[in-house]
Amino acid sequence: MEILQLDRGQGRLQIKVEGHEDFFVLSRFLKDGDLITSKTTRKIKRENKVFRKSMVVTLRFTETSYQSFGKRLRISGIIQEGPEDLVSRGSYHTINVEINDILELRREDLTKEDIDQLRKAEKYTKMPPLLLVAIERGVATVGLLSSYELKVIRSLAREVSTKGVEGSKSLLHKFFSEVFSIMRQYLDTSKAVIVAGPGFTKKKFSKFLADKIPNEKVYTGNISTGTRSGLHEIVRRGLPEKIQKDQRISEETRLIGDLLKHIGKEDGLAVYGYDEVKRAITYGAVDTLLISDSTFYSKKMRDEIMKMIEQTRDMGGSFRIISSLHPSGKQFEQMGGLGALLRYKLR
């Protein structure tokens, strides 16, 4: 994502969509009443002929349709402006937003927090992903870790044991080759590869990769399994942060881990749920306010959430928006999407 123009006084933004993650950011950011201006096509009927015509229209936003790693974002709304001979003001239309498209957004109450979130998104979406491989003997899972999402690409299970040393080596080499073939198409766009697992298989696989990937691009780590849960374990253990310091998902996973740890210990240093978090803010006890993305962008909660953020900042605390596209974020969302790490216990 690139913010091409920004005029907070006029509540106006111009944004260039640069990658698939931008679809997710925009699907969360847009809210009812926003005015969206973009190029689009519309089906036109003329003298028993039907054809599609390119044009620029402005919609009053009503909803989005987005699927993870989809090729486009669908933005729907009511037409406010457009060529009078081609569109009817007040009719319903959907814009299909694709990579490299430019959107203009107008919002009457464009806040500092709105701009901060887009600036962070602009930074995070430019970060190249990390390629993760959880591997053990005969079992491997390959995933792609972006700033907002952990995507499982494919899991693989193969028999690698047989009678005779040479036979086993041959099966293991074939298994490694299959894993590498899954990885291959993601290597050029990934910053680094993390190979992790139990035992010695991860080291053997790293050696297998030595003549295929530069050594400085491959990192190894210890986890307990080569299954899908191994990818989540890589993130929980903070391995990505050692490579990419500002890795958003790793940091968010750590924050949610801290929240759950304190809640489990019942030490009074973490709270969740609207009433408890509101009380902690009132007492000035909040060090870090945690808000799920769905809660932050909720029309129903928006005004109250903005007040909570402002109060937290006034008391010297900070806030974080937690993505719901990774396991810890989903778990936090299921808890209500509102929590806080505290400086001290409340009575």
PDB file of C-alpha atoms in Angstrom, residues 50 89 147 150 174 203 226 274 314 319 336:
ATOM      1  CA  VAL A  50     -25.192  -5.083 -23.879  1.00  0.00           C
ATOM      2  CA  ARG A  89     -27.325   8.400  -9.045  1.00  0.00           C
ATOM      3  CA  SER A 147       2.704  -9.008   8.231  1.00  0.00           C
ATOM      4  CA  LEU A 150       0.099 -17.016   8.446  1.00  0.00           C
ATOM      5  CA  LYS A 174      12.963 -37.749  -2.575  1.00  0.00           C
ATOM      6  CA  LYS A 203      19.618 -29.858   9.817  1.00  0.00           C
ATOM      7  CA  GLY A 226       6.455 -30.946  11.347  1.00  0.00           C
ATOM      8  CA  TYR A 274     -15.367  -4.366  27.836  1.00  0.00           C
ATOM      9  CA  ASP A 314      -3.547  10.438  28.133  1.00  0.00           C
ATOM     10  CA  PHE A 319      -2.582   0.526  22.079  1.00  0.00           C
ATOM     11  CA  GLY A 336     -14.290 -10.473  22.694  1.00  0.00           C
TER      12      GLY A 336
END
